[in-house]
Amino acid sequence: MFFDGYGYHGTSFEQSYRCYPASFIEKPQIESGDKIIMPPSALDRLASLHIDYPMLFELRNNAAERVSHCGVLEFIAEEGMIYMPYWMMENLLLQEGDIVRVKNVTLPKGTYVKLQPHTKDFLDISNPKAILETTLRNYSCLTTGDSIMVAYNNKKYYIDIIETKPSNAISIIETDCEVDFAPPLDYKEPEKPIASASSRATAKAEEASVETEPKFSPFTGVARRLDGKPLTYQPPPVPSSGSKDKQPATSNGTGQPSAGSTSQNAARQSQGKLVFGSNASLHPKETQKPVAGKEIKQEQPEKKEEPKFQPFTGKKYSLKG
């Protein structure tokens, strides 16, 4: 008959015993494993049966409907009694002197087990993997839902068996088993830091300062002539791109509208550019016409006439004397 991946072969051993913790027999070493101590009569019965080795047993508490599995260490207990680790009694919800059903079983070799420590302290051990490997050497089988105890440095660590493969009860004797860990029961995800009101205000101020930075505007300076003479007109502001066709006609500095290349030079000057050879440089003394009925008065600086160069104006001398 097969049940949950493991089976009972032929005539099986099955007996009820009263259970007691290992402290009653002064065998504290069994607390670090999963092996029990049975009476000699159990050995006689098992020897007469064709059972598989190593000897593995199913422990069942019918009152609480709890099931676990274990191995056997010795056959020196009193008749009608068995001794087991206290942590195993806790898994089965057994008290001292309670009745437990013992039955021999054959379990498949385990290939995978997932463990979950009760506390984060187990992960703080310098090498938890090595400690776990050493402890599991004292175990013969693992059952899903059990909690095993790992003793290290005068402290007890409890670990839950969350999952086992290929069945819910496996043998771990002379087998390569993959071990995986789940987060401890008391593990909490680290909380994300909440931004304070002051940090938010600082971030908003930085964004506002970035938005209010002045943008680059080309050709916004003051126009000046190369010859140092004052301008006879005030350049209009630079128009936006794409508005050349909508600009009004401007004067070329002589008070009269020009045609051809003269109008092009005036258009260039109206945009605040310096153009060599323009009419504005040829007629510096001329002023603009009054615009919209307003008289524009400009005081022309008085300039002294400089004597022009005249060749051959000196005295005459003769070579003869």
Coordinates of C-alpha atoms in Angstrom, one line a residue:
M1 CA 0.0 0.0 0.0
F2 CA 1.3 3.4 -1.0
F3 CA 0.4 6.7 0.7
D4 CA 1.7 10.3 -0.2
G5 CA 4.8 9.0 -2.0
Y6 CA 6.0 6.5 0.5
G7 CA 4.8 2.9 1.1
Y8 CA 4.3 0.2 3.6
H9 CA 5.8 -3.1 2.5
G10 CA 4.3 -6.4 3.4
T11 CA 3.5 -7.1 7.1
S12 CA 4.5 -3.8 8.8
F13 CA 5.4 -3.0 12.4
E14 CA 2.7 -0.9 14.2
Q15 CA 2.4 -0.4 17.9
S16 CA 1.2 2.2 20.4
Y17 CA 3.4 3.6 23.1
R18 CA 3.4 6.2 25.8
C19 CA 5.9 8.9 25.0
Y20 CA 8.3 10.8 27.3
P21 CA 10.9 13.4 26.7
A22 CA 14.7 12.6 26.5
S23 CA 15.3 14.2 29.9
F24 CA 13.6 11.2 31.6
I25 CA 16.3 8.8 30.4
E26 CA 19.3 11.2 30.7
K27 CA 20.0 11.1 27.0
P28 CA 20.3 14.8 26.1
Q29 CA 22.1 14.1 22.8
I30 CA 18.9 13.0 21.1
E31 CA 17.6 16.5 21.4
S32 CA 19.8 17.6 18.5
G33 CA 18.3 15.0 16.1
D34 CA 15.1 13.2 15.1
K35 CA 15.8 9.7 16.6
I36 CA 13.8 8.0 19.3
I37 CA 14.6 5.3 21.8
M38 CA 12.3 2.2 21.7
P39 CA 11.9 -0.9 23.9
P40 CA 13.8 -4.2 23.1
S41 CA 10.6 -6.0 22.1
A42 CA 10.3 -3.6 19.1
L43 CA 13.7 -4.8 17.9
D44 CA 12.6 -8.4 18.1
R45 CA 9.5 -7.7 16.1
L46 CA 11.3 -5.6 13.5
A47 CA 14.0 -8.3 13.0
S48 CA 11.3 -10.9 12.1
L49 CA 9.9 -8.6 9.4
H50 CA 11.3 -7.9 6.0
I51 CA 11.7 -4.2 6.4
D52 CA 13.9 -1.7 4.6
Y53 CA 16.9 -0.1 6.2
P54 CA 17.6 2.4 7.6
M55 CA 14.6 2.0 9.9
L56 CA 12.2 4.9 9.6
F57 CA 8.9 5.3 11.5
E58 CA 5.7 7.3 11.3
L59 CA 4.6 8.9 14.5
R60 CA 0.9 9.7 14.7
N61 CA -1.1 11.6 17.4
N62 CA -4.7 10.5 16.6
A63 CA -6.1 12.9 19.2
A64 CA -4.6 16.0 17.5
E65 CA -4.4 14.4 14.0
R66 CA -0.7 15.3 13.8
V67 CA 1.8 13.2 11.9
S68 CA 5.6 13.3 11.8
H69 CA 8.5 10.9 11.0
C70 CA 11.7 9.8 12.8
G71 CA 14.5 7.3 13.0
V72 CA 15.6 5.1 15.9
L73 CA 18.7 5.4 18.0
E74 CA 18.5 2.6 20.5
F75 CA 16.2 -0.2 21.9
I76 CA 16.8 0.3 25.6
A77 CA 13.5 1.8 26.8
E78 CA 11.1 0.2 29.2
E79 CA 8.4 -1.8 27.7
G80 CA 5.4 0.2 26.6
M81 CA 7.4 3.4 26.5
I82 CA 9.4 5.4 24.0
Y83 CA 11.6 8.5 24.5
M84 CA 11.8 11.2 21.9
P85 CA 13.2 14.8 21.5
Y86 CA 11.1 17.4 23.2
W87 CA 10.8 19.5 20.0
M88 CA 9.2 16.5 18.3
M89 CA 6.6 16.2 21.1
E90 CA 5.8 19.8 20.6
N91 CA 5.3 19.2 16.8
L92 CA 2.9 16.4 17.6
L93 CA 1.2 18.3 20.4
L94 CA 2.0 15.5 22.9
Q95 CA 2.3 15.8 26.7
E96 CA 4.3 13.4 29.0
G97 CA 2.6 10.0 29.0
D98 CA 0.4 10.6 26.0
I99 CA -0.3 7.7 23.6
V100 CA 1.5 7.9 20.2
R101 CA 1.2 5.4 17.3
V102 CA 4.5 4.1 15.8
K103 CA 4.6 2.5 12.4
N104 CA 7.5 1.6 10.2
V105 CA 7.6 3.2 6.7
T106 CA 9.9 3.6 3.7
L107 CA 10.5 7.1 2.5
P108 CA 12.0 8.3 -0.8
K109 CA 15.3 10.1 -0.9
G110 CA 14.9 13.8 -0.8
T111 CA 15.9 16.1 -3.7
Y112 CA 14.7 19.5 -2.5
V113 CA 13.8 21.1 0.9
K114 CA 12.7 24.6 1.7
L115 CA 13.4 26.0 5.2
Q116 CA 12.2 29.1 7.0
P117 CA 13.9 30.2 10.2
H118 CA 11.7 31.6 13.0
T119 CA 14.0 34.5 13.7
K120 CA 16.6 36.6 11.9
D121 CA 19.2 35.6 14.5
F122 CA 19.9 32.4 12.6
L123 CA 21.0 34.4 9.6
D124 CA 23.4 36.4 11.8
I125 CA 25.5 33.3 12.4
S126 CA 28.9 33.5 10.8
N127 CA 28.3 30.4 8.6
P128 CA 24.6 29.2 8.9
K129 CA 25.0 26.8 6.0
A130 CA 27.8 24.9 7.7
I131 CA 25.9 24.8 11.0
L132 CA 22.8 23.5 9.2
E133 CA 24.7 20.8 7.4
T134 CA 26.3 19.6 10.6
T135 CA 22.9 19.5 12.4
L136 CA 21.1 17.7 9.6
R137 CA 23.6 14.8 9.8
N138 CA 21.8 13.9 13.0
Y139 CA 18.5 13.7 11.2
S140 CA 17.2 10.8 9.2
C141 CA 14.1 12.3 7.6
L142 CA 12.1 15.5 7.2
T143 CA 8.4 16.1 7.1
T144 CA 6.6 19.1 5.6
G145 CA 5.0 21.2 8.4
D146 CA 7.5 20.2 11.1
S147 CA 9.7 22.6 13.0
I148 CA 13.2 21.3 13.7
M149 CA 15.6 22.6 16.3
V150 CA 19.2 23.7 15.6
A151 CA 21.4 24.1 18.7
Y152 CA 24.4 26.4 18.3
N153 CA 26.5 28.4 20.8
N154 CA 24.2 27.7 23.7
K155 CA 21.2 28.9 21.8
K156 CA 18.3 27.1 20.1
Y157 CA 17.1 28.1 16.7
Y158 CA 13.8 26.7 15.3
I159 CA 13.3 26.2 11.6
D160 CA 10.1 25.3 9.7
I161 CA 10.0 22.7 6.9
I162 CA 7.9 24.5 4.3
E163 CA 8.3 22.2 1.4
T164 CA 9.9 18.8 0.6
K165 CA 10.3 17.0 -2.7
P166 CA 9.5 14.4 -4.1
S167 CA 7.0 13.9 -1.4
N168 CA 5.8 15.5 1.8
A169 CA 8.1 13.2 3.8
I170 CA 11.6 12.5 2.6
S171 CA 14.7 10.6 3.8
I172 CA 18.0 12.7 3.9
I173 CA 20.4 9.8 4.6
E174 CA 23.2 9.6 2.0
T175 CA 21.5 11.8 -0.5
D176 CA 22.3 15.1 -2.3
C177 CA 19.5 17.5 -1.4
E178 CA 19.0 21.0 -2.6
V179 CA 18.2 23.4 0.2
D180 CA 16.4 26.7 -0.2
F181 CA 15.6 29.4 2.4
A182 CA 12.5 31.5 2.8
P183 CA 12.6 34.9 4.7
P184 CA 12.5 34.5 8.5
L185 CA 9.1 34.8 10.1
D186 CA 10.0 38.1 11.9
Y187 CA 11.6 39.6 8.8
K188 CA 10.1 43.0 7.7
E189 CA 10.7 44.8 4.5
P190 CA 12.7 48.0 5.0
E191 CA 10.4 51.1 4.9
K192 CA 11.1 53.6 2.2
P193 CA 12.1 57.1 3.6
I194 CA 9.3 59.6 3.5
A195 CA 10.3 63.0 2.1
S196 CA 9.8 65.7 4.7
A197 CA 8.1 69.1 4.1
S198 CA 11.4 71.0 4.1
S199 CA 12.9 68.7 1.5
R200 CA 9.8 69.1 -0.7
A201 CA 10.0 72.9 -0.4
T202 CA 13.7 72.9 -1.3
A203 CA 13.0 70.8 -4.4
K204 CA 10.2 73.2 -5.5
A205 CA 12.5 76.2 -5.0
E206 CA 15.2 74.6 -7.1
E207 CA 12.6 73.9 -9.9
A208 CA 11.4 77.5 -9.7
S209 CA 15.0 78.8 -10.0
V210 CA 15.6 76.7 -13.0
E211 CA 12.4 78.0 -14.7
T212 CA 13.3 81.7 -14.0
E213 CA 16.7 81.6 -15.6
P214 CA 17.0 84.1 -18.4
K215 CA 17.1 82.7 -21.9
F216 CA 19.7 83.7 -24.4
S217 CA 18.6 86.4 -26.8
P218 CA 21.0 87.2 -29.7
F219 CA 21.7 90.8 -31.0
T220 CA 20.3 92.6 -28.0
G221 CA 23.3 95.0 -27.5
V222 CA 23.8 98.6 -28.4
A223 CA 24.9 99.5 -32.0
R224 CA 28.0 101.5 -32.5
R225 CA 29.7 102.9 -35.6
L226 CA 33.2 102.0 -36.5
D227 CA 34.3 105.6 -37.1
G228 CA 33.2 106.6 -33.6
K229 CA 30.5 109.1 -34.8
P230 CA 27.1 109.1 -33.1
L231 CA 24.2 107.3 -34.5
T232 CA 21.6 109.4 -36.4
Y233 CA 18.8 106.9 -35.6
Q234 CA 17.6 104.6 -32.9
P235 CA 17.6 100.9 -34.1
P236 CA 14.2 99.2 -33.6
P237 CA 13.9 96.1 -31.4
V238 CA 14.8 92.8 -33.1
P239 CA 11.6 91.3 -34.6
S240 CA 10.7 87.7 -34.2
S241 CA 11.7 85.2 -36.8
G242 CA 9.3 84.9 -39.8
S243 CA 8.1 88.5 -39.6
K244 CA 10.4 90.1 -42.3
D245 CA 7.5 90.5 -44.7
K246 CA 5.4 92.5 -42.1
Q247 CA 8.1 95.1 -41.2
P248 CA 7.3 98.7 -42.2
A249 CA 9.6 100.5 -44.5
T250 CA 12.4 102.4 -42.7
S251 CA 14.5 105.3 -43.8
N252 CA 18.1 104.9 -45.0
G253 CA 19.4 107.9 -43.0
T254 CA 18.8 110.6 -45.7
G255 CA 15.1 111.2 -44.9
Q256 CA 14.1 109.6 -48.3
P257 CA 13.1 106.1 -49.1
S258 CA 15.7 104.2 -51.2
A259 CA 15.3 101.6 -53.9
G260 CA 17.2 98.5 -54.9
S261 CA 20.4 97.9 -52.8
T262 CA 19.7 101.0 -50.7
S263 CA 16.4 99.5 -49.4
Q264 CA 18.3 96.3 -48.6
N265 CA 20.9 98.2 -46.6
A266 CA 18.3 100.1 -44.7
A267 CA 16.5 96.8 -43.8
R268 CA 19.8 95.4 -42.6
Q269 CA 20.5 98.5 -40.5
S270 CA 17.0 98.3 -39.0
Q271 CA 17.8 95.0 -37.6
G272 CA 20.8 96.3 -35.7
K273 CA 23.5 95.0 -38.0
L274 CA 26.6 96.9 -39.2
V275 CA 26.9 97.0 -43.0
F276 CA 29.9 98.5 -44.7
G277 CA 29.2 100.9 -47.5
S278 CA 25.7 101.8 -46.4
N279 CA 24.1 105.2 -47.1
A280 CA 24.1 105.9 -43.4
S281 CA 27.9 106.2 -43.4
L282 CA 27.9 108.4 -46.5
H283 CA 25.5 111.0 -45.1
P284 CA 26.3 111.5 -41.5
K285 CA 24.9 115.0 -41.3
E286 CA 21.5 114.3 -42.6
T287 CA 18.6 113.7 -40.3
Q288 CA 15.4 111.7 -40.5
K289 CA 12.1 113.2 -41.4
P290 CA 9.6 113.9 -38.6
V291 CA 7.4 110.9 -37.9
A292 CA 3.7 111.3 -37.0
G293 CA 3.8 115.1 -36.6
K294 CA 6.7 115.2 -34.2
E295 CA 9.8 117.2 -34.9
I296 CA 13.0 115.5 -34.2
K297 CA 15.7 118.0 -33.5
Q298 CA 19.3 117.0 -33.5
E299 CA 22.1 119.3 -32.9
Q300 CA 24.8 118.8 -35.4
P301 CA 28.3 119.3 -34.0
E302 CA 30.3 122.1 -35.4
K303 CA 33.2 121.0 -37.4
K304 CA 36.1 123.0 -38.6
E305 CA 37.0 122.7 -42.2
E306 CA 40.3 121.0 -42.6
P307 CA 42.6 122.4 -45.4
K308 CA 42.7 120.2 -48.4
F309 CA 46.0 119.0 -49.7
Q310 CA 47.2 121.0 -52.8
P311 CA 50.2 119.8 -54.8
F312 CA 52.9 122.2 -56.1
T313 CA 52.0 125.2 -54.0
G314 CA 55.5 126.1 -52.8
K315 CA 58.0 128.6 -54.0
K316 CA 59.9 128.3 -57.2
Y317 CA 63.7 128.1 -57.3
S318 CA 65.9 128.0 -60.3
L319 CA 68.8 125.6 -60.7
K320 CA 71.0 128.3 -62.1
G321 CA 70.8 130.3 -59.0

